[in-house]
Amino acid sequence: MPRVRFVQQDGSEKSLEVGREVSVMLAAVRNGVPGIDGECGGCLDCATCHVYVDEEQTSSLPQPSEEELELLSAVSGERRPNSRLSCQLKVLAPLDELVVHVPARQS
Ligand code: FES
């Protein structure tokens, strides 16, 4: 089963098995990963699921939609080139593990 590794600001990590059809945000919320709120449930309305994708993996993911890019401009934490909304991310083949870094704040 594919995995997502969540890395916190203090360097602590949590690795979860995640089905390929489950978003990274949903996996985080269901498993109590701190720092990912997902307030809107994944309908691109809150930007509280912001993460930084591991820089070496950004090119392995589909590009963000216009809607995601627009909402990324409203994130509370620092926006970076590897910023993504985790409700829009899944661990797609051929990736077996996705590494995301949790920002300092979501709101
Ligand atoms: S959960 Fe609201 S935008 Fe991702």
PDB file of C-alpha atoms and ligand atoms in Angstrom:
ATOM      1  CA  MET A   1       0.000   0.000   0.000  1.00  0.00           C
ATOM      2  CA  PRO A   2       1.327   3.499  -0.772  1.00  0.00           C
ATOM      3  CA  ARG A   3       2.339   5.748   2.103  1.00  0.00           C
ATOM      4  CA  VAL A   4       2.358   9.411   3.016  1.00  0.00           C
ATOM      5  CA  ARG A   5       5.044  10.715   5.345  1.00  0.00           C
ATOM      6  CA  PHE A   6       4.056  13.882   7.211  1.00  0.00           C
ATOM      7  CA  VAL A   7       6.991  15.915   8.512  1.00  0.00           C
ATOM      8  CA  GLN A   8       6.302  18.509  11.202  1.00  0.00           C
ATOM      9  CA  GLN A   9       8.186  21.753  11.770  1.00  0.00           C
ATOM     10  CA  ASP A  10      10.087  20.195  14.696  1.00  0.00           C
ATOM     11  CA  GLY A  11      11.271  17.328  12.493  1.00  0.00           C
ATOM     12  CA  SER A  12       8.941  14.715  13.939  1.00  0.00           C
ATOM     13  CA  GLU A  13       7.276  12.464  11.398  1.00  0.00           C
ATOM     14  CA  LYS A  14       4.233  10.258  10.980  1.00  0.00           C
ATOM     15  CA  SER A  15       3.987   7.751   8.150  1.00  0.00           C
ATOM     16  CA  LEU A  16       0.597   6.401   7.108  1.00  0.00           C
ATOM     17  CA  GLU A  17      -0.583   3.819   4.626  1.00  0.00           C
ATOM     18  CA  VAL A  18      -2.997   5.566   2.272  1.00  0.00           C
ATOM     19  CA  GLY A  19      -5.111   4.102  -0.494  1.00  0.00           C
ATOM     20  CA  ARG A  20      -4.475   5.682  -3.881  1.00  0.00           C
ATOM     21  CA  GLU A  21      -8.051   6.974  -3.996  1.00  0.00           C
ATOM     22  CA  VAL A  22      -7.774   8.806  -0.645  1.00  0.00           C
ATOM     23  CA  SER A  23      -6.569  12.407  -0.511  1.00  0.00           C
ATOM     24  CA  VAL A  24      -3.586  13.323   1.618  1.00  0.00           C
ATOM     25  CA  MET A  25      -5.800  15.729   3.584  1.00  0.00           C
ATOM     26  CA  LEU A  26      -8.356  13.028   4.392  1.00  0.00           C
ATOM     27  CA  ALA A  27      -5.649  10.631   5.516  1.00  0.00           C
ATOM     28  CA  ALA A  28      -4.226  13.327   7.798  1.00  0.00           C
ATOM     29  CA  VAL A  29      -7.563  14.299   9.339  1.00  0.00           C
ATOM     30  CA  ARG A  30      -8.684  10.696   9.853  1.00  0.00           C
ATOM     31  CA  ASN A  31      -5.434   9.851  11.596  1.00  0.00           C
ATOM     32  CA  GLY A  32      -5.037  12.964  13.713  1.00  0.00           C
ATOM     33  CA  VAL A  33      -2.005  14.419  11.992  1.00  0.00           C
ATOM     34  CA  PRO A  34      -1.553  17.811  13.656  1.00  0.00           C
ATOM     35  CA  GLY A  35      -1.397  20.941  11.518  1.00  0.00           C
ATOM     36  CA  ILE A  36      -3.710  19.862   8.704  1.00  0.00           C
ATOM     37  CA  ASP A  37      -7.240  21.066   9.396  1.00  0.00           C
ATOM     38  CA  GLY A  38      -9.166  20.449   6.170  1.00  0.00           C
ATOM     39  CA  GLU A  39     -12.057  22.586   7.373  1.00  0.00           C
ATOM     40  CA  CYS A  40     -14.046  22.513   4.126  1.00  0.00           C
ATOM     41  CA  GLY A  41     -13.766  18.764   3.713  1.00  0.00           C
ATOM     42  CA  GLY A  42     -11.852  19.034   0.471  1.00  0.00           C
ATOM     43  CA  CYS A  43     -14.043  21.260  -1.684  1.00  0.00           C
ATOM     44  CA  LEU A  44     -11.382  23.929  -2.308  1.00  0.00           C
ATOM     45  CA  ASP A  45     -12.912  26.492  -0.022  1.00  0.00           C
ATOM     46  CA  CYS A  46     -10.639  26.876   3.016  1.00  0.00           C
ATOM     47  CA  ALA A  47      -6.890  26.479   2.319  1.00  0.00           C
ATOM     48  CA  THR A  48      -6.406  24.880   5.755  1.00  0.00           C
ATOM     49  CA  CYS A  49      -4.887  21.767   4.205  1.00  0.00           C
ATOM     50  CA  HIS A  50      -1.748  23.520   2.935  1.00  0.00           C
ATOM     51  CA  VAL A  51       1.433  21.427   2.762  1.00  0.00           C
ATOM     52  CA  TYR A  52       4.871  21.640   1.186  1.00  0.00           C
ATOM     53  CA  VAL A  53       5.534  18.677  -1.092  1.00  0.00           C
ATOM     54  CA  ASP A  54       9.044  17.269  -0.923  1.00  0.00           C
ATOM     55  CA  GLU A  55      10.939  19.242  -3.570  1.00  0.00           C
ATOM     56  CA  GLU A  56      12.185  16.120  -5.338  1.00  0.00           C
ATOM     57  CA  GLN A  57       8.619  14.881  -5.771  1.00  0.00           C
ATOM     58  CA  THR A  58       6.850  17.960  -7.097  1.00  0.00           C
ATOM     59  CA  SER A  59       7.397  16.960 -10.721  1.00  0.00           C
ATOM     60  CA  SER A  60       5.872  13.519 -10.041  1.00  0.00           C
ATOM     61  CA  LEU A  61       2.486  15.071  -9.242  1.00  0.00           C
ATOM     62  CA  PRO A  62      -0.170  16.499 -11.554  1.00  0.00           C
ATOM     63  CA  GLN A  63      -0.007  20.277 -11.810  1.00  0.00           C
ATOM     64  CA  PRO A  64      -2.415  22.233  -9.581  1.00  0.00           C
ATOM     65  CA  SER A  65      -5.697  23.352 -11.116  1.00  0.00           C
ATOM     66  CA  GLU A  66      -6.535  27.025 -11.567  1.00  0.00           C
ATOM     67  CA  GLU A  67      -8.839  26.782  -8.547  1.00  0.00           C
ATOM     68  CA  GLU A  68      -6.091  25.319  -6.383  1.00  0.00           C
ATOM     69  CA  LEU A  69      -3.607  27.982  -7.511  1.00  0.00           C
ATOM     70  CA  GLU A  70      -6.114  30.700  -6.705  1.00  0.00           C
ATOM     71  CA  LEU A  71      -6.713  29.351  -3.210  1.00  0.00           C
ATOM     72  CA  LEU A  72      -2.992  28.874  -2.608  1.00  0.00           C
ATOM     73  CA  SER A  73      -2.707  32.653  -2.722  1.00  0.00           C
ATOM     74  CA  ALA A  74      -4.814  32.722   0.461  1.00  0.00           C
ATOM     75  CA  VAL A  75      -2.814  30.297   2.613  1.00  0.00           C
ATOM     76  CA  SER A  76      -1.936  31.520   6.063  1.00  0.00           C
ATOM     77  CA  GLY A  77       1.593  30.118   6.201  1.00  0.00           C
ATOM     78  CA  GLU A  78       4.420  31.064   3.876  1.00  0.00           C
ATOM     79  CA  ARG A  79       3.640  30.134   0.288  1.00  0.00           C
ATOM     80  CA  ARG A  80       6.495  28.389  -1.506  1.00  0.00           C
ATOM     81  CA  PRO A  81       6.981  26.977  -5.026  1.00  0.00           C
ATOM     82  CA  ASN A  82       6.213  23.508  -3.623  1.00  0.00           C
ATOM     83  CA  SER A  83       3.060  24.606  -1.788  1.00  0.00           C
ATOM     84  CA  ARG A  84       0.007  22.453  -2.499  1.00  0.00           C
ATOM     85  CA  LEU A  85      -3.421  21.879  -1.010  1.00  0.00           C
ATOM     86  CA  SER A  86      -3.381  18.353   0.347  1.00  0.00           C
ATOM     87  CA  CYS A  87      -7.071  17.777  -0.396  1.00  0.00           C
ATOM     88  CA  GLN A  88      -6.042  17.804  -4.047  1.00  0.00           C
ATOM     89  CA  LEU A  89      -3.174  15.333  -3.627  1.00  0.00           C
ATOM     90  CA  LYS A  90      -3.179  11.559  -3.879  1.00  0.00           C
ATOM     91  CA  VAL A  91      -0.316   9.099  -3.988  1.00  0.00           C
ATOM     92  CA  LEU A  92      -0.559   8.267  -7.652  1.00  0.00           C
ATOM     93  CA  ALA A  93       1.409   5.462  -9.288  1.00  0.00           C
ATOM     94  CA  PRO A  94       4.289   5.080  -9.780  1.00  0.00           C
ATOM     95  CA  LEU A  95       4.905   6.894  -6.470  1.00  0.00           C
ATOM     96  CA  ASP A  96       4.945   4.557  -3.478  1.00  0.00           C
ATOM     97  CA  GLU A  97       5.587   7.241  -0.896  1.00  0.00           C
ATOM     98  CA  LEU A  98       4.764  10.934  -0.850  1.00  0.00           C
ATOM     99  CA  VAL A  99       6.557  13.189   1.625  1.00  0.00           C
ATOM    100  CA  VAL A 100       4.827  16.384   2.732  1.00  0.00           C
ATOM    101  CA  HIS A 101       5.965  19.011   5.200  1.00  0.00           C
ATOM    102  CA  VAL A 102       3.350  20.626   7.429  1.00  0.00           C
ATOM    103  CA  PRO A 103       3.507  24.440   7.533  1.00  0.00           C
ATOM    104  CA  ALA A 104       3.905  26.434  10.736  1.00  0.00           C
ATOM    105  CA  ARG A 105       0.252  27.479  10.715  1.00  0.00           C
ATOM    106  CA  GLN A 106      -2.982  27.010   8.778  1.00  0.00           C
ATOM    107  CA  SER A 107      -5.004  29.973   9.976  1.00  0.00           C
TER     108      SER A 107
HETATM  109  S1  FES B   1      -9.624  21.006   2.720  1.00  0.00           S
HETATM  110 FE1  FES B   1     -10.386  22.961   2.233  1.00  0.00          FE
HETATM  111  S2  FES B   1      -9.174  23.566   0.541  1.00  0.00           S
HETATM  112 FE2  FES B   1      -8.375  21.624   1.071  1.00  0.00          FE
END
